[in-house]
Coordinates of C-alpha atoms in Angstrom, one line a residue:
I1 CA -34.7 -23.4 16.3
H2 CA -31.8 -23.5 18.7
L3 CA -28.3 -22.3 19.4
Q4 CA -25.6 -24.9 19.0
V5 CA -22.1 -24.6 20.4
Q6 CA -19.4 -27.1 19.5
T7 CA -16.7 -27.5 22.2
R8 CA -13.4 -29.2 22.1
R9 CA -15.2 -32.5 22.7
D10 CA -17.8 -31.8 20.0
K11 CA -20.6 -31.8 22.5
D12 CA -23.7 -29.7 21.7
F13 CA -25.2 -27.2 24.1
V14 CA -28.8 -26.4 23.2
W15 CA -30.8 -23.5 24.6
P16 CA -34.4 -23.6 23.2
E17 CA -35.2 -20.0 24.1
T18 CA -32.7 -18.6 21.6
H19 CA -33.5 -18.1 18.0
A20 CA -30.6 -19.2 15.7
T21 CA -27.9 -21.8 15.2
F22 CA -24.3 -20.7 15.8
P23 CA -21.5 -23.1 14.7
F24 CA -18.3 -22.6 16.7
G25 CA -15.0 -24.1 15.6
Y26 CA -12.5 -25.7 17.9
S27 CA -9.6 -23.1 17.9
A28 CA -10.6 -19.6 16.9
A29 CA -14.3 -20.0 17.3
A30 CA -15.6 -18.0 14.3
L31 CA -19.1 -16.8 14.8
V32 CA -21.5 -16.9 11.8
L33 CA -24.6 -14.7 12.1
D34 CA -27.2 -14.0 9.5
S35 CA -27.4 -10.2 9.0
D36 CA -31.2 -10.3 9.0
F37 CA -31.2 -12.2 12.3
L38 CA -29.0 -9.5 13.9
L39 CA -31.7 -6.9 13.2
H40 CA -34.4 -9.0 15.1
W41 CA -32.3 -10.2 18.0
D42 CA -34.0 -9.9 21.4
Y43 CA -31.5 -7.5 23.0
H44 CA -32.6 -8.2 26.6
S45 CA -31.7 -11.9 26.3
I46 CA -28.0 -11.2 25.7
P47 CA -26.9 -11.0 29.4
R48 CA -28.5 -14.4 30.1
F49 CA -27.1 -15.8 26.9
L50 CA -23.6 -14.7 27.8
E51 CA -23.9 -16.1 31.3
K52 CA -24.7 -19.5 29.8
L53 CA -21.8 -19.3 27.5
K54 CA -19.5 -18.6 30.4
V55 CA -20.7 -21.7 32.0
A56 CA -20.3 -23.7 28.8
F57 CA -16.8 -22.5 28.2
R58 CA -14.7 -22.8 31.3
D59 CA -12.0 -20.7 29.8
F60 CA -14.3 -18.1 28.5
N61 CA -11.6 -15.4 28.0
R62 CA -9.5 -17.7 25.8
Y63 CA -12.1 -19.2 23.7
F64 CA -14.9 -16.7 23.5
S65 CA -13.8 -13.1 24.3
S66 CA -12.2 -12.6 21.0
S67 CA -13.6 -12.4 17.5
V68 CA -16.7 -14.4 18.2
T69 CA -18.1 -11.8 20.7
A70 CA -18.1 -8.8 18.4
S71 CA -21.5 -9.0 17.0
L72 CA -23.1 -9.9 20.3
F73 CA -21.5 -6.9 22.0
I74 CA -22.5 -4.6 19.2
I75 CA -26.1 -5.7 19.6
A76 CA -25.8 -5.2 23.4
A77 CA -24.5 -1.7 22.8
S78 CA -27.3 -0.7 20.5
S79 CA -29.8 -2.0 23.0
G80 CA -28.5 0.3 25.8
D81 CA -28.7 -2.6 28.2
D82 CA -26.7 -1.7 31.3
A83 CA -26.7 -5.3 32.5
A84 CA -25.1 -6.4 29.3
L85 CA -22.5 -3.7 29.6
E86 CA -21.6 -4.7 33.1
L87 CA -21.2 -8.3 32.1
L88 CA -19.1 -7.5 29.1
A89 CA -16.9 -5.1 31.1
A90 CA -16.2 -7.9 33.5
C91 CA -14.7 -10.1 30.7
G92 CA -10.9 -9.8 30.5
N93 CA -8.7 -9.7 27.5
S94 CA -8.4 -12.8 25.3
V95 CA -5.4 -14.9 25.9
G96 CA -2.8 -15.4 23.2
A97 CA -4.0 -12.7 20.8
T98 CA -2.9 -9.2 20.2
S99 CA -5.3 -6.3 20.1
T100 CA -4.8 -5.9 16.4
E101 CA -6.0 -9.5 15.8
V102 CA -8.9 -9.6 18.2
I103 CA -12.4 -8.0 17.7
H104 CA -13.4 -6.8 21.2
G105 CA -16.8 -5.9 22.3
I106 CA -16.3 -4.2 25.7
P107 CA -15.9 -0.6 24.2
V108 CA -18.6 -1.3 21.7
A109 CA -21.0 -2.1 24.6
A110 CA -19.9 1.1 26.3
L111 CA -21.2 3.1 23.3
S112 CA -24.7 2.6 24.7
K113 CA -23.8 5.3 27.1
L114 CA -22.2 7.4 24.4
A115 CA -25.5 7.6 22.4
L116 CA -23.8 6.9 19.1
P117 CA -26.1 6.4 16.0
K118 CA -26.5 2.8 14.9
Y119 CA -24.7 3.4 11.6
S120 CA -21.5 3.5 13.6
L121 CA -22.2 0.0 15.0
L122 CA -20.8 -2.2 12.3
P123 CA -21.4 -6.0 12.7
F124 CA -18.3 -8.1 12.0
C125 CA -15.9 -5.2 11.9
S126 CA -12.6 -5.2 13.7
F127 CA -12.0 -2.7 16.5
W128 CA -9.5 -0.9 14.2
E129 CA -12.4 -0.3 11.7
F130 CA -14.8 0.5 14.5
A131 CA -12.4 3.1 16.0
D132 CA -11.9 4.7 12.6
Q133 CA -15.6 5.0 12.1
I134 CA -16.0 6.8 15.4
L135 CA -13.1 9.1 14.7
I136 CA -14.5 10.0 11.3
N137 CA -18.2 10.4 12.2
Q138 CA -18.3 11.1 15.9
P139 CA -15.1 12.8 17.1
D140 CA -16.8 14.0 20.3
S141 CA -18.0 10.5 21.1
A142 CA -14.5 9.2 20.4
L143 CA -13.1 11.3 23.2
R144 CA -15.7 9.9 25.6
L145 CA -14.9 6.4 24.4
A146 CA -11.2 7.1 25.1
I147 CA -12.0 8.3 28.6
F148 CA -14.1 5.2 29.2
L149 CA -11.5 2.7 28.0
L150 CA -8.8 4.2 30.2
S151 CA -11.2 4.2 33.2
V152 CA -11.7 0.5 32.9
N153 CA -8.0 -0.2 32.2
R154 CA -8.5 -1.3 28.7
I155 CA -5.2 0.1 27.5
D156 CA -5.0 -2.3 24.6
L157 CA -8.2 -1.0 23.0
S158 CA -7.6 2.6 24.1
I159 CA -4.3 2.6 22.2
I160 CA -6.2 1.7 19.0
V161 CA -8.4 4.8 19.5
F162 CA -5.2 6.8 20.1
R163 CA -3.8 5.4 16.8
S164 CA -7.0 6.4 14.9
A165 CA -6.8 9.9 16.4
L166 CA -3.3 10.2 15.2
R167 CA -4.3 9.1 11.7
Y168 CA -7.3 11.4 11.4
G169 CA -5.7 14.4 13.0
R170 CA -8.0 14.6 16.1
L171 CA -5.7 17.0 18.0
E172 CA -7.9 17.2 21.1
I173 CA -8.0 13.4 21.6
V174 CA -4.2 13.2 21.1
K175 CA -3.7 15.8 23.7
F176 CA -5.9 13.9 26.1
Y177 CA -3.8 10.7 25.6
L178 CA -0.5 12.5 26.0
A179 CA -1.7 13.9 29.3
D180 CA -2.5 10.4 30.7
S181 CA 0.3 8.6 32.5
Q182 CA -0.9 5.2 31.2
V183 CA -0.1 6.1 27.6
C184 CA 3.5 6.4 26.4
P185 CA 3.9 7.8 22.8
S186 CA 7.3 6.2 22.5
D187 CA 6.0 2.6 22.7
S188 CA 6.2 0.3 19.8
N189 CA 9.1 2.1 18.1
N190 CA 7.5 5.5 18.6
F191 CA 4.3 4.6 16.8
A192 CA 2.8 7.9 17.5
I193 CA 5.1 10.1 15.5
F194 CA 5.3 7.5 12.8
I195 CA 1.5 7.4 12.3
A196 CA 1.1 11.2 12.4
S197 CA 3.9 11.7 9.9
Q198 CA 2.6 8.9 7.6
Y199 CA -0.8 10.6 7.3
G200 CA 0.6 14.2 7.2
Q201 CA -1.0 15.4 10.4
T202 CA 1.3 18.4 10.8
E203 CA -0.1 19.9 13.9
I204 CA 0.1 16.6 15.7
V205 CA 3.7 16.1 14.6
K206 CA 4.5 19.5 16.0
L207 CA 2.9 18.5 19.3
L208 CA 4.7 15.2 19.5
L209 CA 8.1 16.7 18.7
K210 CA 7.7 18.8 21.8
D211 CA 7.1 15.7 24.0
C212 CA 10.3 14.6 25.7
R213 CA 9.1 11.0 25.7
V214 CA 9.0 10.9 21.9
N215 CA 12.1 9.7 20.1
Q216 CA 12.1 11.7 17.0
I217 CA 14.4 9.2 15.2
N218 CA 11.6 6.6 15.3
L219 CA 12.5 3.2 13.8
N220 CA 15.2 3.9 11.2
N221 CA 13.6 7.4 10.6
Q222 CA 10.5 5.8 9.2
A223 CA 8.5 9.0 10.1
I224 CA 10.3 11.2 7.5
I225 CA 10.5 8.3 5.0
Y226 CA 6.7 7.8 5.0
A227 CA 6.0 11.5 5.1
A228 CA 8.1 11.8 2.0
K229 CA 6.6 8.8 0.3
N230 CA 3.1 10.0 0.8
G231 CA 3.8 13.6 -0.3
H232 CA 3.3 15.4 2.9
T233 CA 5.5 18.4 2.2
E234 CA 4.7 20.4 5.4
T235 CA 5.3 17.4 7.6
V236 CA 8.7 16.8 5.9
K237 CA 9.6 20.5 6.5
I238 CA 8.8 20.1 10.2
L239 CA 10.8 16.9 10.5
L240 CA 13.8 18.3 8.7
A241 CA 13.9 21.2 11.0
D242 CA 14.7 18.8 13.9
P243 CA 18.4 18.0 13.8
R244 CA 17.8 14.6 15.5
I245 CA 16.0 13.3 12.4
D246 CA 18.2 11.9 9.7
P247 CA 16.7 12.1 6.2
G248 CA 19.5 10.0 4.8
D249 CA 18.8 7.0 7.0
S250 CA 17.8 3.6 5.5
Q251 CA 19.9 4.1 2.4
D252 CA 18.3 7.5 1.7
D253 CA 14.9 5.9 1.5
A254 CA 13.2 9.3 1.9
I255 CA 14.5 10.8 -1.4
R256 CA 14.1 7.5 -3.2
K257 CA 10.4 7.2 -2.2
A258 CA 9.7 10.9 -3.0
S259 CA 11.4 10.5 -6.4
E260 CA 9.5 7.3 -7.2
N261 CA 6.1 8.8 -6.3
G262 CA 6.7 12.2 -8.0
H263 CA 6.7 14.5 -5.1
T264 CA 8.8 17.3 -6.6
E265 CA 8.8 19.8 -3.7
I266 CA 9.9 17.1 -1.3
V267 CA 12.7 16.1 -3.5
K268 CA 13.9 19.7 -3.6
L269 CA 13.7 20.0 0.2
L270 CA 15.7 16.8 0.7
L271 CA 18.4 17.8 -1.7
R272 CA 19.1 20.9 0.4
D273 CA 20.1 18.6 3.3
F274 CA 23.8 17.6 3.1
R275 CA 22.9 14.2 4.7
V276 CA 20.9 13.2 1.7
N277 CA 22.7 11.4 -1.1
P278 CA 20.8 11.5 -4.4
A279 CA 23.2 9.1 -6.0
V280 CA 22.5 6.4 -3.5
L281 CA 22.4 2.8 -4.8
N282 CA 23.7 3.6 -8.3
N283 CA 21.5 6.7 -8.7
S284 CA 18.4 4.8 -7.6
P285 CA 16.3 8.0 -7.2
L286 CA 17.0 8.9 -10.9
S287 CA 16.1 5.4 -12.0
L288 CA 12.8 5.4 -10.0
A289 CA 11.8 8.8 -11.3
S290 CA 12.6 7.7 -14.9
N291 CA 10.7 4.5 -14.4
N292 CA 7.5 6.4 -13.4
G293 CA 7.8 9.3 -15.8
H294 CA 8.4 12.1 -13.4
T295 CA 10.1 14.5 -15.8
E296 CA 10.6 17.4 -13.4
I297 CA 12.2 15.3 -10.8
V298 CA 14.6 13.8 -13.4
K299 CA 15.6 17.3 -14.3
I300 CA 16.1 18.3 -10.7
L301 CA 18.2 15.2 -9.9
L302 CA 20.3 15.6 -13.1
A303 CA 21.0 19.2 -12.1
D304 CA 22.7 18.0 -8.9
C305 CA 26.4 17.5 -9.3
R306 CA 26.3 14.3 -7.2
V307 CA 24.0 12.5 -9.6
S308 CA 25.6 10.7 -12.5
W309 CA 23.7 10.6 -15.8
V310 CA 25.2 7.2 -16.4
N311 CA 23.7 5.1 -13.6
Y312 CA 23.9 1.3 -13.2
K313 CA 23.9 -0.2 -16.8
N314 CA 22.0 2.9 -17.9
R315 CA 18.9 1.7 -16.2
S316 CA 17.3 5.2 -16.3
I317 CA 17.0 5.3 -20.1
I318 CA 16.0 1.6 -20.3
N319 CA 13.2 2.2 -17.7
A320 CA 12.0 5.4 -19.4
A321 CA 11.9 3.6 -22.8
T322 CA 10.1 0.6 -21.3
Y323 CA 7.3 2.6 -19.8
G324 CA 7.0 5.0 -22.8
H325 CA 8.3 8.2 -21.1
A326 CA 9.5 10.0 -24.3
D327 CA 10.3 13.3 -22.7
I328 CA 12.7 11.6 -20.2
V329 CA 14.3 9.7 -23.0
K330 CA 15.0 13.0 -24.8
I331 CA 16.5 14.5 -21.6
L332 CA 18.8 11.6 -21.1
L333 CA 19.9 11.4 -24.7
A334 CA 20.9 15.0 -24.5
D335 CA 24.1 13.9 -22.8
S336 CA 26.7 12.0 -24.8
K337 CA 27.6 9.9 -21.7
V338 CA 24.3 8.2 -21.8
N339 CA 24.6 5.2 -24.1
P340 CA 21.1 4.0 -25.4
A341 CA 22.8 0.9 -26.8
D342 CA 23.9 -0.5 -23.4
E343 CA 22.7 -3.9 -22.4
N344 CA 22.4 -5.1 -25.9
N345 CA 20.2 -2.2 -27.1
S346 CA 17.7 -3.0 -24.4
A347 CA 16.1 0.5 -24.6
I348 CA 14.8 0.2 -28.1
L349 CA 14.0 -3.5 -27.6
W350 CA 11.8 -2.8 -24.6
A351 CA 10.2 0.2 -26.2
S352 CA 9.3 -1.9 -29.3
L353 CA 8.0 -4.8 -27.2
S354 CA 5.8 -2.4 -25.2
G355 CA 4.5 -0.6 -28.3
H356 CA 5.9 2.9 -27.6
A357 CA 6.3 4.2 -31.1
D358 CA 7.3 7.7 -30.1
V359 CA 10.1 6.4 -28.0
V360 CA 11.2 4.0 -30.8
K361 CA 11.3 7.0 -33.2
I362 CA 13.6 9.0 -30.8
L363 CA 15.9 6.1 -30.3
L364 CA 16.2 5.3 -34.0
S365 CA 17.5 8.9 -34.5
D366 CA 20.6 8.0 -32.4
P367 CA 23.3 6.4 -34.5
R368 CA 24.5 4.3 -31.6
V369 CA 21.2 2.3 -31.5
D370 CA 21.1 -1.0 -33.3
A371 CA 17.6 -2.3 -33.6
N372 CA 19.0 -5.5 -35.1
D373 CA 20.7 -6.7 -31.9
S374 CA 20.9 -10.5 -32.2
E375 CA 21.7 -11.4 -28.6
T376 CA 18.4 -10.5 -27.0
G377 CA 16.2 -10.7 -30.1
N378 CA 15.7 -7.9 -32.6
S379 CA 13.2 -5.0 -32.0
L380 CA 11.3 -5.7 -35.2
A381 CA 10.7 -9.3 -34.2
V382 CA 9.3 -8.4 -30.7
A383 CA 7.1 -5.7 -32.2
A384 CA 5.7 -8.1 -34.7
Q385 CA 5.2 -10.7 -32.0
R386 CA 3.0 -8.3 -30.0
G387 CA 1.2 -6.9 -33.1
H388 CA 2.4 -3.3 -32.7
V389 CA 1.6 -2.1 -36.2
S390 CA 2.8 1.5 -35.7
V391 CA 6.2 0.3 -34.3
V392 CA 6.6 -2.2 -37.1
K393 CA 6.0 0.6 -39.7
L394 CA 8.6 2.9 -38.0
L395 CA 11.2 0.1 -37.9
L396 CA 10.7 -0.9 -41.5
S397 CA 11.1 2.8 -42.5
D398 CA 14.6 2.7 -41.2
P399 CA 17.1 1.5 -43.8
Q400 CA 19.3 0.0 -41.0
V401 CA 16.6 -2.3 -39.8
D402 CA 16.7 -5.8 -41.4
P403 CA 13.3 -7.4 -41.7
T404 CA 14.9 -10.8 -42.4
A405 CA 17.2 -10.7 -39.3
N406 CA 17.4 -13.8 -37.1
N407 CA 16.1 -16.1 -39.9
N408 CA 13.0 -14.0 -40.6
S409 CA 11.9 -14.1 -37.0
A410 CA 9.6 -11.0 -37.4
I411 CA 7.6 -12.8 -40.1
R412 CA 7.5 -16.1 -38.2
Y413 CA 6.2 -14.3 -35.0
A414 CA 3.6 -12.4 -36.9
L415 CA 2.4 -15.6 -38.7
K416 CA 2.4 -17.6 -35.4
N417 CA 0.3 -15.0 -33.6
E418 CA -2.0 -14.2 -36.5
H419 CA -1.2 -10.5 -36.7
R420 CA -2.3 -10.1 -40.3
E421 CA -1.7 -6.4 -40.7
V422 CA 1.8 -6.8 -39.4
L423 CA 2.4 -9.7 -41.7
K424 CA 1.1 -7.7 -44.6
L425 CA 3.6 -4.9 -43.8
L426 CA 6.5 -7.3 -43.6
L427 CA 5.6 -9.1 -46.8
E428 CA 5.3 -5.9 -48.7
D429 CA 8.9 -4.9 -47.8
S430 CA 11.2 -5.2 -50.9
R431 CA 14.0 -6.6 -48.8
I432 CA 12.1 -9.8 -48.1
N433 CA 13.3 -12.8 -50.1
F434 CA 10.4 -15.1 -50.6
E435 CA 12.7 -17.9 -51.7
D436 CA 14.2 -17.9 -48.2
L437 CA 10.8 -18.4 -46.7
G438 CA 10.2 -21.6 -48.6
D439 CA 6.7 -22.9 -48.1
R440 CA 6.2 -21.2 -44.8
I441 CA 3.9 -18.5 -46.3
E442 CA 0.9 -19.8 -48.3
T443 CA -1.6 -17.1 -47.8

């Protein structure tokens, strides 16, 4: 049993004293290890093993100190081998790869001094995942890890720990980083306040807003947009209290995301700010709320004088009908300016196609609705095509609905798709002329 390394010239390097075969590719060098083998690796052979690899690969940093080293470094860490730690710490960053793409082992090896339990040492994990595990399970050790990384000038990896601390609300670790001159919270489009806001870490957001290095505007005000999107009400309040933050930036994305995701309190907060336009993009917030069935938000938006009940091609009522939001359909129909027959009666057509009998019933009660629209196909035909028995019954009970419309398309669709119950309902209707059907129906 041996270890095999494939270099750019496809030459094999064999070391008999090792205990497995490792195929390495030409470019990225992906390491394949058997999980059972990991558990039985001779930890103390790692320093010697890595020394041989450094000899074999002249450009070790480029070809080997990236993803392929992760598992070996994790093993070294769990062994508590100081020699391995020193060797790993001497390896520089990999060339041509960002810290988000590379799985590094140096900080993992350092964990041998942090006395972390082995469940935190995850083979084949990215350093992002590793940092998250430490922050979740061992916050005290995470602080020691942060100190170690900064002490050996591994800023690239240290920033990942910083990001995890921002995400999981580890205030003491964030304070540590902000106090270090090597770390700038305004880097990468003010990633610090963006991450803290995105995950609703209110206390950290407060801390960052007090830091003169932090640009509260972030990239197109993404901080408040993501806080609103994810429903972090308290974070939104804090951000709105800062006059430098514009909640109306990026085409009022904050209120659009809050409306789409049903965050009622945040919608109320945003509407109180004069910079927010709830009618943006043809009343997009109203359409999004209608689309997802957020009844309370629909009511709140419609109560605002800036919002028009009649948005672009009446998309609100069409969306509500399509997704079966009967309560919203009722609210919209309460205003005479909302025309449910717009877009060739698309509202009842889509409700019928989707099988929303309660919505179809509401729409049929409006005299403006024509279920027999011939341009886009009639509602009875699409309901028959999908086999929606309850919708077919409703439509046939309406004297205005013609079961023979479009050359008996409803019967033809039911027959083609073998919806026998629907076909039976249609054939029992007294308005059907069997002579018009010819020999199409034989059963």
